[in-house]
PDB file of C-alpha atoms in Angstrom:
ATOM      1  CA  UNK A 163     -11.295  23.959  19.538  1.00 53.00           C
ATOM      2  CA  UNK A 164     -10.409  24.236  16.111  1.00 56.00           C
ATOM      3  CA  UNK A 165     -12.245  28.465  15.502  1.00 63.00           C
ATOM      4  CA  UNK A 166     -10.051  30.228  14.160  1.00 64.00           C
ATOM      5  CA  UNK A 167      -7.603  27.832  12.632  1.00 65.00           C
ATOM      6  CA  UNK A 168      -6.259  27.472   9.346  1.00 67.00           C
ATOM      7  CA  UNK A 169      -6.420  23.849   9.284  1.00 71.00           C
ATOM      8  CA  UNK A 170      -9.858  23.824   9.903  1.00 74.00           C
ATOM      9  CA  UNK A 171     -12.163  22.045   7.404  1.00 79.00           C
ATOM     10  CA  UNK A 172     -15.796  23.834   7.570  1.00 83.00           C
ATOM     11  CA  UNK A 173     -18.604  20.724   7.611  1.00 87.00           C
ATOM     12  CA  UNK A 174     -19.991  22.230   4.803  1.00 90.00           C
ATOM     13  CA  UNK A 175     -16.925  21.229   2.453  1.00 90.00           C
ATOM     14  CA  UNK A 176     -17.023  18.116   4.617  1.00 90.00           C
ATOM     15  CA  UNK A 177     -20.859  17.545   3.777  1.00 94.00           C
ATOM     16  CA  UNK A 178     -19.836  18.728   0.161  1.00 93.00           C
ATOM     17  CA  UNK A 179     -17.214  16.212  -0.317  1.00 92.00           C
ATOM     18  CA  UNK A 180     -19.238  13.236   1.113  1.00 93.00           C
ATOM     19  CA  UNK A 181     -22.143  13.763  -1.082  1.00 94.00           C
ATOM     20  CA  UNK A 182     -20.005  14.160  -4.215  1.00 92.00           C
ATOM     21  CA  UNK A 183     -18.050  10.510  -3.260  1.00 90.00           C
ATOM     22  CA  UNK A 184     -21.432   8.857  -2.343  1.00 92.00           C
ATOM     23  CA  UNK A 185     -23.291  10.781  -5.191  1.00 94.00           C
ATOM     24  CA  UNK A 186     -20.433   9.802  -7.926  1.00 93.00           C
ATOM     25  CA  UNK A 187     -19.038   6.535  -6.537  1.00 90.00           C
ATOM     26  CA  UNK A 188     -22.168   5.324  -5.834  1.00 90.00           C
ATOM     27  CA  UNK A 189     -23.889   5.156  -9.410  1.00 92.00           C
ATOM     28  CA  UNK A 190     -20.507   4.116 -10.858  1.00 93.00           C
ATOM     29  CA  UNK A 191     -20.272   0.988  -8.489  1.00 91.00           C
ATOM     30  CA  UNK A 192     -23.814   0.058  -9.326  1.00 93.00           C
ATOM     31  CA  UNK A 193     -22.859   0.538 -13.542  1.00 94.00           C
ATOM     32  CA  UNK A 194     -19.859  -1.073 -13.235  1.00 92.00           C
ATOM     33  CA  UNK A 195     -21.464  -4.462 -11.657  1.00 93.00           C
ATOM     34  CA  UNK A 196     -24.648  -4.373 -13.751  1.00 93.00           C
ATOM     35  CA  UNK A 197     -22.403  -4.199 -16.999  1.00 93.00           C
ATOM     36  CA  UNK A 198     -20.136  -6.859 -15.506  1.00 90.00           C
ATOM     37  CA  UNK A 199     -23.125  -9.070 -14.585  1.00 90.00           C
ATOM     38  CA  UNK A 200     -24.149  -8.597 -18.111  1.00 92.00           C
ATOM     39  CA  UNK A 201     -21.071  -9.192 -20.198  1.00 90.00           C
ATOM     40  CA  UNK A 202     -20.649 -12.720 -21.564  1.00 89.00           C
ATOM     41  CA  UNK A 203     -18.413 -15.146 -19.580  1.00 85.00           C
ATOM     42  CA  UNK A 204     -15.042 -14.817 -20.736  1.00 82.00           C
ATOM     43  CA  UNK A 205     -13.278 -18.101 -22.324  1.00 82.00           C
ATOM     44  CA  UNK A 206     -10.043 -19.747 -20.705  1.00 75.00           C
ATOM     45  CA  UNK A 207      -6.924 -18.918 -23.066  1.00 80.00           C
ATOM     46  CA  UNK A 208      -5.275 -22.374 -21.851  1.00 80.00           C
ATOM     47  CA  UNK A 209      -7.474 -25.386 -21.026  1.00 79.00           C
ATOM     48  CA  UNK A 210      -7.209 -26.042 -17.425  1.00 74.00           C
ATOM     49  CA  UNK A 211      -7.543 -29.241 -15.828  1.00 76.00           C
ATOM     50  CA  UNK A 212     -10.529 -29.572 -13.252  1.00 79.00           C
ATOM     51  CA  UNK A 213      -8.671 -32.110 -10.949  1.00 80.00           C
ATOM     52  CA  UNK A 214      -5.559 -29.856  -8.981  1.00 74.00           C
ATOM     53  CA  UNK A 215      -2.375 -30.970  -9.238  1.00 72.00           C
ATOM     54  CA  UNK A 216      -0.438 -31.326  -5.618  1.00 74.00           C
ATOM     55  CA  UNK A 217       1.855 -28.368  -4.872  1.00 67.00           C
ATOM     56  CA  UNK A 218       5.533 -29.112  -4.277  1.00 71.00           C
ATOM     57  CA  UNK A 219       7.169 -28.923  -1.323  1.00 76.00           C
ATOM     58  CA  UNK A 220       8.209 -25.554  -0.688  1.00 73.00           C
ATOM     59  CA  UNK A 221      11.619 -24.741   1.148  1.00 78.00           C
ATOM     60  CA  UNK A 222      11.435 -22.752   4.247  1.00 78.00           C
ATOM     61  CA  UNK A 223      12.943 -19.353   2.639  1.00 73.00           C
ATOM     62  CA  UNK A 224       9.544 -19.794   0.101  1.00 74.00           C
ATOM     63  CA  UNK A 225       7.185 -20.098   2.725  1.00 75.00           C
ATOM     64  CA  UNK A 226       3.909 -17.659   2.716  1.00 75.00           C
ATOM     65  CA  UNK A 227       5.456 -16.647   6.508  1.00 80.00           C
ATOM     66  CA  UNK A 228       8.899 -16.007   5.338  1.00 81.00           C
ATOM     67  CA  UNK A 229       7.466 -14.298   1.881  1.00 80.00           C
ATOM     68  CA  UNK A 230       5.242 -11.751   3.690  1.00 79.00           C
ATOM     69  CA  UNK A 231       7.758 -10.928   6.249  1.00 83.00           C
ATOM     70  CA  UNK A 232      10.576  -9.977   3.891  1.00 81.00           C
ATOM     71  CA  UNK A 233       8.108  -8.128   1.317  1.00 83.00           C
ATOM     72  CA  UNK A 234       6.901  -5.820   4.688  1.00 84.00           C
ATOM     73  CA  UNK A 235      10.881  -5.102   5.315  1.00 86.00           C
ATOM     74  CA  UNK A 236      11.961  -3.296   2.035  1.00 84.00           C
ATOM     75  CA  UNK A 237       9.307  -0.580   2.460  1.00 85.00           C
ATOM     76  CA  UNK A 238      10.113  -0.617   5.788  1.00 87.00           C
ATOM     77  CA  UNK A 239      13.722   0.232   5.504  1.00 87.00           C
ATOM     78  CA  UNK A 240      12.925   2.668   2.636  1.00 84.00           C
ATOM     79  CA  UNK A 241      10.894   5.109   4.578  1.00 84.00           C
ATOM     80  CA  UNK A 242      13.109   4.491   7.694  1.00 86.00           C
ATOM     81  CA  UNK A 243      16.335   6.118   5.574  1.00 86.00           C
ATOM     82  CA  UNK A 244      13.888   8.898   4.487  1.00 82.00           C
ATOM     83  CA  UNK A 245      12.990   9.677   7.487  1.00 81.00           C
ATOM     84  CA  UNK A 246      16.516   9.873   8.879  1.00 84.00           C
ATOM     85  CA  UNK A 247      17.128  12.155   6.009  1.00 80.00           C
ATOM     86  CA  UNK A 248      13.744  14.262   6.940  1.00 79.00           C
ATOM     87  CA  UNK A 249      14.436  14.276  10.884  1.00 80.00           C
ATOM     88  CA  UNK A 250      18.447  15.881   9.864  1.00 80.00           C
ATOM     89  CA  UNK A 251      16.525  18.552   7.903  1.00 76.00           C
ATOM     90  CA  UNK A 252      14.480  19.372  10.432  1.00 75.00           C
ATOM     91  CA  UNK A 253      17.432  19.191  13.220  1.00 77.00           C
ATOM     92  CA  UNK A 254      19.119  21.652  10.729  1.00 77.00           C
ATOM     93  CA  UNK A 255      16.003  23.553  10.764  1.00 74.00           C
ATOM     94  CA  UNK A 256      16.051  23.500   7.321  1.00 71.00           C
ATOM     95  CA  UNK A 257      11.341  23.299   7.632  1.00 68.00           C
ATOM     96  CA  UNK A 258      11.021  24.032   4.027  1.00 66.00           C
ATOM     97  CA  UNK A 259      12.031  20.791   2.742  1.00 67.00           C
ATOM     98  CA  UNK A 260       9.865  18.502   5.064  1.00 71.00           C
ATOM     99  CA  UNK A 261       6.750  18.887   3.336  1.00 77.00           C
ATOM    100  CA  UNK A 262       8.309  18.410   0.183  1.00 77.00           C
ATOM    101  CA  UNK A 263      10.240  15.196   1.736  1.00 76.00           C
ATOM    102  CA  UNK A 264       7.012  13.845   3.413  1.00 80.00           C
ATOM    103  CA  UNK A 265       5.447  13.560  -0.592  1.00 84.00           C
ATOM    104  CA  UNK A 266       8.172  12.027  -1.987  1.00 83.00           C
ATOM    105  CA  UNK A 267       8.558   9.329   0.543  1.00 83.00           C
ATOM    106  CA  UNK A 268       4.857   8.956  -0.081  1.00 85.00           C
ATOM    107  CA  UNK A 269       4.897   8.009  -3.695  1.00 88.00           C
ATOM    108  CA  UNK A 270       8.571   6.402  -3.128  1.00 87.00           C
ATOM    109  CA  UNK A 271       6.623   4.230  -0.518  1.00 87.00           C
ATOM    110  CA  UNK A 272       3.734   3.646  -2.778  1.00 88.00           C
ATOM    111  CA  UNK A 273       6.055   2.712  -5.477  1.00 89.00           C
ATOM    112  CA  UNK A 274       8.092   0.552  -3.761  1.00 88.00           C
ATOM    113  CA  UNK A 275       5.035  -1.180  -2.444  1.00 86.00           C
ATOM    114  CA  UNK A 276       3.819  -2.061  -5.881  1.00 87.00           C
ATOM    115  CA  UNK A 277       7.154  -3.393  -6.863  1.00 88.00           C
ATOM    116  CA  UNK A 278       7.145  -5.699  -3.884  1.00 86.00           C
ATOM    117  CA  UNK A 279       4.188  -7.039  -4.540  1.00 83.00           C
ATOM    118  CA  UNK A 280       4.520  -7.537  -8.393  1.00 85.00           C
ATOM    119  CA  UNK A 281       7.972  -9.748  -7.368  1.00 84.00           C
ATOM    120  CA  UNK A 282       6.704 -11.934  -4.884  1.00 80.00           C
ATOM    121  CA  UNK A 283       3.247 -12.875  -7.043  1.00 78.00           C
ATOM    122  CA  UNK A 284       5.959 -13.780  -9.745  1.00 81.00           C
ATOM    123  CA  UNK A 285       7.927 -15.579  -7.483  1.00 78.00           C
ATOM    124  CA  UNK A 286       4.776 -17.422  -5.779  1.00 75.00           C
ATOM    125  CA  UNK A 287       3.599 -18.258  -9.186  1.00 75.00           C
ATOM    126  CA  UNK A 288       7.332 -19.221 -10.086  1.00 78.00           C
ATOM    127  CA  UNK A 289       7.378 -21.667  -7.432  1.00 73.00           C
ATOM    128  CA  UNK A 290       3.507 -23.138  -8.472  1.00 69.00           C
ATOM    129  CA  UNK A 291       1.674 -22.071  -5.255  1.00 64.00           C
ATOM    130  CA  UNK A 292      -1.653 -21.937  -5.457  1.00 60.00           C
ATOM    131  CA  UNK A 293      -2.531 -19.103  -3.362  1.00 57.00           C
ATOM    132  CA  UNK A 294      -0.106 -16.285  -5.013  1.00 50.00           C
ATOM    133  CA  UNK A 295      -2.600 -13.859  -4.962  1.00 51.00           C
ATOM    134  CA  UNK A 296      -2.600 -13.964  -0.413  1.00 54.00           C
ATOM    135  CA  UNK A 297       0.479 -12.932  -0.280  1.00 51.00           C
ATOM    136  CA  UNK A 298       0.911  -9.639  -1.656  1.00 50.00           C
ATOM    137  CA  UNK A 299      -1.994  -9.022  -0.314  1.00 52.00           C
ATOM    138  CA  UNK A 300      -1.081  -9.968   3.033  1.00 54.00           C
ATOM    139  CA  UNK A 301       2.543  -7.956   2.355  1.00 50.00           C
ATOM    140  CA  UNK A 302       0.960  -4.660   1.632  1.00 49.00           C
ATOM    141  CA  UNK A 303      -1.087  -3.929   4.255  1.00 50.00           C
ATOM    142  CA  UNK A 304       2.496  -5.213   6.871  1.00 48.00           C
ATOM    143  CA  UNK A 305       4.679  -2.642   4.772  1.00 48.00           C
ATOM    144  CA  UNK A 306       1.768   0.386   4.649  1.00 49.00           C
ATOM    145  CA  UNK A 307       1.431   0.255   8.472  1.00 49.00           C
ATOM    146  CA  UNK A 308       4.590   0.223   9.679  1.00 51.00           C
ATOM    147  CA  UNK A 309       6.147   2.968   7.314  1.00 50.00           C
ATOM    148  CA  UNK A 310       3.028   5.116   7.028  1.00 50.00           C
ATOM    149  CA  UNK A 311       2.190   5.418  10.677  1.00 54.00           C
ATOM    150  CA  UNK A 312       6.044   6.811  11.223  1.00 54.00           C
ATOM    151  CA  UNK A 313       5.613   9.187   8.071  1.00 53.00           C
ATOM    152  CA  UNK A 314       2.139  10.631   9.758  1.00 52.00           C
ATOM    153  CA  UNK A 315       3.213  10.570  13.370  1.00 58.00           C
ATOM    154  CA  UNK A 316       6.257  12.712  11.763  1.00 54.00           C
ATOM    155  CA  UNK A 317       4.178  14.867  10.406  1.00 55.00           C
ATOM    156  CA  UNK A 318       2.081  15.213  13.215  1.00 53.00           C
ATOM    157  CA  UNK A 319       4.724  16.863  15.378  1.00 57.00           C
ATOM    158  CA  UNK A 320       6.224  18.590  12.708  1.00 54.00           C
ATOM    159  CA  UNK A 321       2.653  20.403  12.359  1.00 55.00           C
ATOM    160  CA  UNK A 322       2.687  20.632  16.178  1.00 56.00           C
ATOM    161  CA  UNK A 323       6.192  22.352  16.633  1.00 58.00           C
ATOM    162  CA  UNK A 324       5.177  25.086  13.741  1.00 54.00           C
ATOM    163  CA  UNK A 325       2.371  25.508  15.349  1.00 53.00           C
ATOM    164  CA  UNK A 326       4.235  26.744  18.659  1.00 48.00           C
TER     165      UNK A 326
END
């Protein structure tokens, strides 16, 4: 299916590439825990009380819901205003600049991503929850699958219509 092609990836830089990650992640996994198992225990800055205090009542807009809804729409909107501005250079056949597009909205994305996160742990830690360190975590993954899967099924006909 794929003789001939210039996308083509041979399996022996496939085979290559696995054995360097497994050969050089690996061992540096395996040092990285043994030294961390090692290492003495690291002392509390602050002392911390071993009885939890109650968290406060938290408003609807401050909700964990709310929170990871809002923190998946920003990335969202980002890459869908690229993307307009990709798709008019395309319609304007304009094919050198979608490549170039594509990587920017990657690491705008990415960027944006980090920010988002980064606010609503501050906020969630702001507002005394507990559990700050769900929500970002649940926020991510909601903004990275939405605007990601329209940036590579983008690129996916864009590398389809060259290829005709």
């Amino acid at each position: 299916c794929a003789q001939g092609s210039s996308s083509a990836v041979p399996f022996g830089t496939m085979l290559v590439l696995l054995l360097l990650w497994v050969g050089i992640d690996g061992p540096l996994v395996s040092l990285g825990a043994a030294l961390g198992f090692r290492s003495p225990r690291l002392e509390d800055p602050v002392f911390t009380n071993t009885i939890p205090r109650q968290i406060p009542y938290q408003p609807v807009h401050a909700r964990l819901l709310f929170s990871v809804l809002v923190a998946g729409l920003l990335p969202f909107g980002t890459a869908s205003i690229e993307l307009a501005l990709l798709v008019s250079s395309v319609w304007n056949q304009r094919l050198y600049f979608a490549f170039g597009f594509l990587f920017a909205m990657l690491v705008v994305v990415a960027v944006i991503c980090a920010e988002v996160s980064i606010v609503l742990c501050h906020f969630q830690l702001c507002r005394e929850v507990l559990l700050f360190s769900l929500s970002p975590a649940l926020s991510l993954p909601l903004s990275l699958d939405r605007s990601l899967s329209r940036s590579l099924s983008l690129s996916l006909a864009l590398s389809r219509s060259l290829s005709l």
